[in-house]
PDB file of C-alpha atoms in Angstrom:
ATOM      1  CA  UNK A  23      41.967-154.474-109.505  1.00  0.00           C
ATOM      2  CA  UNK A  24      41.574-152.906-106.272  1.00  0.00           C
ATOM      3  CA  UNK A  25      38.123-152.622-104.462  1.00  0.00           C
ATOM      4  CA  UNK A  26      39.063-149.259-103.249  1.00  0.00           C
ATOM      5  CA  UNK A  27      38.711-148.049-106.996  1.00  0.00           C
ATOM      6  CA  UNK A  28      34.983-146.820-108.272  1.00  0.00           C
ATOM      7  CA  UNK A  29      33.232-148.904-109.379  1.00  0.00           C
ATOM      8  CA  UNK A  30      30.831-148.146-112.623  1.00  0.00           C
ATOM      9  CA  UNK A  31      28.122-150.436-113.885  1.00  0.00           C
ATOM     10  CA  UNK A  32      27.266-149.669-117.527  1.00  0.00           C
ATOM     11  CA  UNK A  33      23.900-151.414-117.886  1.00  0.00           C
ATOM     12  CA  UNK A  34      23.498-151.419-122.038  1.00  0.00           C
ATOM     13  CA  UNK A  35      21.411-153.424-124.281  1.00  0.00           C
ATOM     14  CA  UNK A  36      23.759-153.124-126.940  1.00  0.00           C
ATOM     15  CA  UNK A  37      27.308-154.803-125.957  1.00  0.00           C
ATOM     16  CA  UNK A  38      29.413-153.016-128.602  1.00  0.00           C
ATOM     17  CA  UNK A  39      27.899-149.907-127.036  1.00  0.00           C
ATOM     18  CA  UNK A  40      29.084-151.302-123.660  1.00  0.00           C
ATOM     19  CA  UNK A  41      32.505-152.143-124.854  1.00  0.00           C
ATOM     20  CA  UNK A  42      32.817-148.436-126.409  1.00  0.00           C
ATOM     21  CA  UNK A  43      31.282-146.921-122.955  1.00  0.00           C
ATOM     22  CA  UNK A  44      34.005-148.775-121.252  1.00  0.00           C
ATOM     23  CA  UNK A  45      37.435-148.055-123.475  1.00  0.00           C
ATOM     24  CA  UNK A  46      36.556-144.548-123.035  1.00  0.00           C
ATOM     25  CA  UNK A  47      35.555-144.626-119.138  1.00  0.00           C
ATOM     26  CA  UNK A  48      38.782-146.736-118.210  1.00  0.00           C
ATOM     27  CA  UNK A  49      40.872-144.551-120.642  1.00  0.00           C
ATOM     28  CA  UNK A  50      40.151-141.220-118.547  1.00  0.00           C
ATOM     29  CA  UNK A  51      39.277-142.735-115.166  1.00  0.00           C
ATOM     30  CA  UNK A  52      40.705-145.387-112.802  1.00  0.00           C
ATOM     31  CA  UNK A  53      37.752-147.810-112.165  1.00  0.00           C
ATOM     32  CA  UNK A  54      36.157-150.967-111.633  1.00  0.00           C
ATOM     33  CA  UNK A  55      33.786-151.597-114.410  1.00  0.00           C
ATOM     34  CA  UNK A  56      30.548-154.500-114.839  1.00  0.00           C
ATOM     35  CA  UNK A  57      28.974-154.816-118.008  1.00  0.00           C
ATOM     36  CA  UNK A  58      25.259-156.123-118.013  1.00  0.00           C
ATOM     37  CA  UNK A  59      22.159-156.080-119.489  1.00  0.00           C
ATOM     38  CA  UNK A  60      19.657-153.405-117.847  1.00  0.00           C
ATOM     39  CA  UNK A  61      17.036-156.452-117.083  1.00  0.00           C
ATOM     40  CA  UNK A  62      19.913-158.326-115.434  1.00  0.00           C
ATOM     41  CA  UNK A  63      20.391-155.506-112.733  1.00  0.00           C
ATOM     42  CA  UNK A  64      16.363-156.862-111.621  1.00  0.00           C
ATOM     43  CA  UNK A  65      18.662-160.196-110.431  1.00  0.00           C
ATOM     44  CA  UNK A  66      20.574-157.976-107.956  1.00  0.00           C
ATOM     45  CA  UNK A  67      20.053-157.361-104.569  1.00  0.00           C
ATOM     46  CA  UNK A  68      20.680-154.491-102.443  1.00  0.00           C
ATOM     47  CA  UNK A  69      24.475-155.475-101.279  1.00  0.00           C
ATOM     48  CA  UNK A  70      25.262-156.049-104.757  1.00  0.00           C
ATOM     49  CA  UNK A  71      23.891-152.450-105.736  1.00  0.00           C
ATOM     50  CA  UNK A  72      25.515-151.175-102.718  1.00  0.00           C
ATOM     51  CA  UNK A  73      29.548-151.769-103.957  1.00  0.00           C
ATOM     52  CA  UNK A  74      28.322-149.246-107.498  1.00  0.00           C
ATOM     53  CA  UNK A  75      29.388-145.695-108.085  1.00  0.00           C
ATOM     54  CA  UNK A  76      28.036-145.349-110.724  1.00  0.00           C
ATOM     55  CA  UNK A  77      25.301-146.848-113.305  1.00  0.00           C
ATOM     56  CA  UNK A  78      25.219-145.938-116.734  1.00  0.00           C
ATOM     57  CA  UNK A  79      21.258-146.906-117.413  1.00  0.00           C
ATOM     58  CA  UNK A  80      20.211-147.510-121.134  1.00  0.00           C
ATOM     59  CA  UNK A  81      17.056-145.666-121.569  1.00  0.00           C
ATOM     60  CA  UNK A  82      14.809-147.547-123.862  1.00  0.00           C
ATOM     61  CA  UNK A  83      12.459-145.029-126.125  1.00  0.00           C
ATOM     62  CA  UNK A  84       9.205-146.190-124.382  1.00  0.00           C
ATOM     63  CA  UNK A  85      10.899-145.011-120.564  1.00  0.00           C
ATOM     64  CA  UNK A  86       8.056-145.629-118.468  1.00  0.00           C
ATOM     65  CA  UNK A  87       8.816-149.590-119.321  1.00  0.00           C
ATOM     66  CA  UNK A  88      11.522-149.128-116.910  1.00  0.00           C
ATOM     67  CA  UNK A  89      10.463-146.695-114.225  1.00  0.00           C
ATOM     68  CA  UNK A  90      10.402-149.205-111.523  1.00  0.00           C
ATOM     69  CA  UNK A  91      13.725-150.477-112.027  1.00  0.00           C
ATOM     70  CA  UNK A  92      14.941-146.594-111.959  1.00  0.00           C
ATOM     71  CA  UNK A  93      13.349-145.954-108.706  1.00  0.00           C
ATOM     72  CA  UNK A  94      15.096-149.548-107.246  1.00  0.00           C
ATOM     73  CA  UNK A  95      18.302-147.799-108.141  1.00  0.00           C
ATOM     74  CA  UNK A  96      17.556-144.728-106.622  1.00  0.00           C
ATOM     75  CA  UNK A  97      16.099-146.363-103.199  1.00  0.00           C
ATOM     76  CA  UNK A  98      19.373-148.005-103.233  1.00  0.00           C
ATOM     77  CA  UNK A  99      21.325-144.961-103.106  1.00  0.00           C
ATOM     78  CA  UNK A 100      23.180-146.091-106.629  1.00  0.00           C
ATOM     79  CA  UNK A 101      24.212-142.729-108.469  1.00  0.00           C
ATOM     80  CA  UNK A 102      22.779-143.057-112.095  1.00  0.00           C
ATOM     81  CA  UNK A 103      23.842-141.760-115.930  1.00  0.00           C
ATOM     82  CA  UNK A 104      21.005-142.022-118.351  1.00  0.00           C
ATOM     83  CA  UNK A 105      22.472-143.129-121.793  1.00  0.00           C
ATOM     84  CA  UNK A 106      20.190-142.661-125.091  1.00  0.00           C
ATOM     85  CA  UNK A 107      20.095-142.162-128.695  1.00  0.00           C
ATOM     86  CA  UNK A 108      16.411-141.264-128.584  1.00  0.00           C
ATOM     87  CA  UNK A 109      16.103-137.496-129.370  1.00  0.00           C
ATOM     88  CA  UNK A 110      12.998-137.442-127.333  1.00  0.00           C
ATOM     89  CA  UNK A 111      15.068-138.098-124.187  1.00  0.00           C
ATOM     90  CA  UNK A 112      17.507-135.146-124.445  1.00  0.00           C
ATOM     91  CA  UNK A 113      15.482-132.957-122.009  1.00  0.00           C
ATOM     92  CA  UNK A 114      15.296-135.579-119.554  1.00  0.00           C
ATOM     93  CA  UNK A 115      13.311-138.456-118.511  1.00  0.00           C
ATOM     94  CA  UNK A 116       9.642-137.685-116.860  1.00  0.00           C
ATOM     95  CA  UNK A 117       9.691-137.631-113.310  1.00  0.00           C
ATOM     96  CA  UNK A 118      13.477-137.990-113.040  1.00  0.00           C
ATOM     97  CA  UNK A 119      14.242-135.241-114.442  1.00  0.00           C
ATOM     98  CA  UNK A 120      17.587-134.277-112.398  1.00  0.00           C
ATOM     99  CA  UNK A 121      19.574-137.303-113.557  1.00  0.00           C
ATOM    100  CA  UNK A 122      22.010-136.465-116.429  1.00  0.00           C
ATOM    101  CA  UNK A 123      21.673-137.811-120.048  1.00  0.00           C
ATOM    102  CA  UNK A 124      24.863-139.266-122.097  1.00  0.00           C
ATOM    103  CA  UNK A 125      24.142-139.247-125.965  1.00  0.00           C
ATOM    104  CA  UNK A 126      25.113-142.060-127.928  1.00  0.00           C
ATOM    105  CA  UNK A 127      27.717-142.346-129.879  1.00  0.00           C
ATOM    106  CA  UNK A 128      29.563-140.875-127.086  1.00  0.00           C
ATOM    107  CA  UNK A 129      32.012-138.425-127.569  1.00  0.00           C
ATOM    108  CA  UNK A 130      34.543-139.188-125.281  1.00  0.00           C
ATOM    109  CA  UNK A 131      35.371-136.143-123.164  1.00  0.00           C
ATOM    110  CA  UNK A 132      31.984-135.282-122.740  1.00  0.00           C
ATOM    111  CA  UNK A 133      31.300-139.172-121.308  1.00  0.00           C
ATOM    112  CA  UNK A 134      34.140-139.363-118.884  1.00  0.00           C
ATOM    113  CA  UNK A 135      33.364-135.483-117.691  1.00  0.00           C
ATOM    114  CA  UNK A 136      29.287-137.310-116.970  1.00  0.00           C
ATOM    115  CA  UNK A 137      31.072-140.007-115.334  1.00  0.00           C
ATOM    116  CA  UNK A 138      33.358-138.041-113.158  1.00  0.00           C
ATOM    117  CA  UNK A 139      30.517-135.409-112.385  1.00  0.00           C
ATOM    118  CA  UNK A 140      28.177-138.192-111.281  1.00  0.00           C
ATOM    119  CA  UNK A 141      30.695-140.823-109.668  1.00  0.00           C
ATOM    120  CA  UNK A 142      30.401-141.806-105.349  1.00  0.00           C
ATOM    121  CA  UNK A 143      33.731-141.225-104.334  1.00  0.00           C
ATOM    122  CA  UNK A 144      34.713-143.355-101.981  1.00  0.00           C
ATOM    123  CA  UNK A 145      36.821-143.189 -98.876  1.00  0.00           C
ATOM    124  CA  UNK A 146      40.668-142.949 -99.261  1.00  0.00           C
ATOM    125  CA  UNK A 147      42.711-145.438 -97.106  1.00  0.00           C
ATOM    126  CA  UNK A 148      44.524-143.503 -94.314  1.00  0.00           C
ATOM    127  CA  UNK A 149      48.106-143.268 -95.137  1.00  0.00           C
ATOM    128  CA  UNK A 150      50.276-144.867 -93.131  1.00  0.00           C
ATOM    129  CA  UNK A 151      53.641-143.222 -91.856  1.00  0.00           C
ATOM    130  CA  UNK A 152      56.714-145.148 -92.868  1.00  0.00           C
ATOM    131  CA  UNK A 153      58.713-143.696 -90.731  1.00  0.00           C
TER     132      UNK A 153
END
């Protein structure tokens, strides 16, 4: 794969989630994508986070377990997705509020228009003149 694609991190307790998150991601979009745990993204360091687009974060139902791992994220400039299937998260997550929630089971339109919505984009090569 290129490094000039995106590249989405889909940070999900649940790997079959994960797997499902990705099919439908790399069906609709051309991207780089990491699976991981959300505790393993504690492990990375800022040039690590700095080369994502994109982080699908699984949103546990007690939130505020987390909240210094979501503000790490956002310090490092990393775009986030929240991803739940608690019903007490669908009007957002205290305090951050502004950052998107997918619904699981995803529907896959819906996903992939979250994704797109959310992604960095990142700079196109400068075409070079064959001529």
């Amino acid at each position: 794969m290129e490094p000039s694609l995106p590249h989405v991190l889909i940070a999900e307790r649940e790997f079959l989630i994960a797997l499902d998150a990705e099919y439908l991601i790399k069906s609709a979009i051309d991207c780089r994508i990491t699976l991981l745990r959300p505790e393993q993204l504690d492990q990375w360091d800022t040039a690590m986070l700095a080369d994502i687009d994109l982080c699908l974060l699984d949103i546990p139902l007690d939130a505020t377990r987390i909240t210094a791992r979501i503000e790490r994220l956002i310090e490092a400039r990393v775009p986030l997705l929240f991803t739940t299937v608690a019903d007490i998260h669908v009007g957002g997550i205290a305090g951050f509020e502004v950052i998107p929630i997918a619904r699981k089971p995803y529907e896959g339109e819906t996903l992939a228009a979250l994704v797109e919505g959310r992604l960095r984009q990142r700079p196109q090569p400068p075409e070079t003149d064959q001529n």
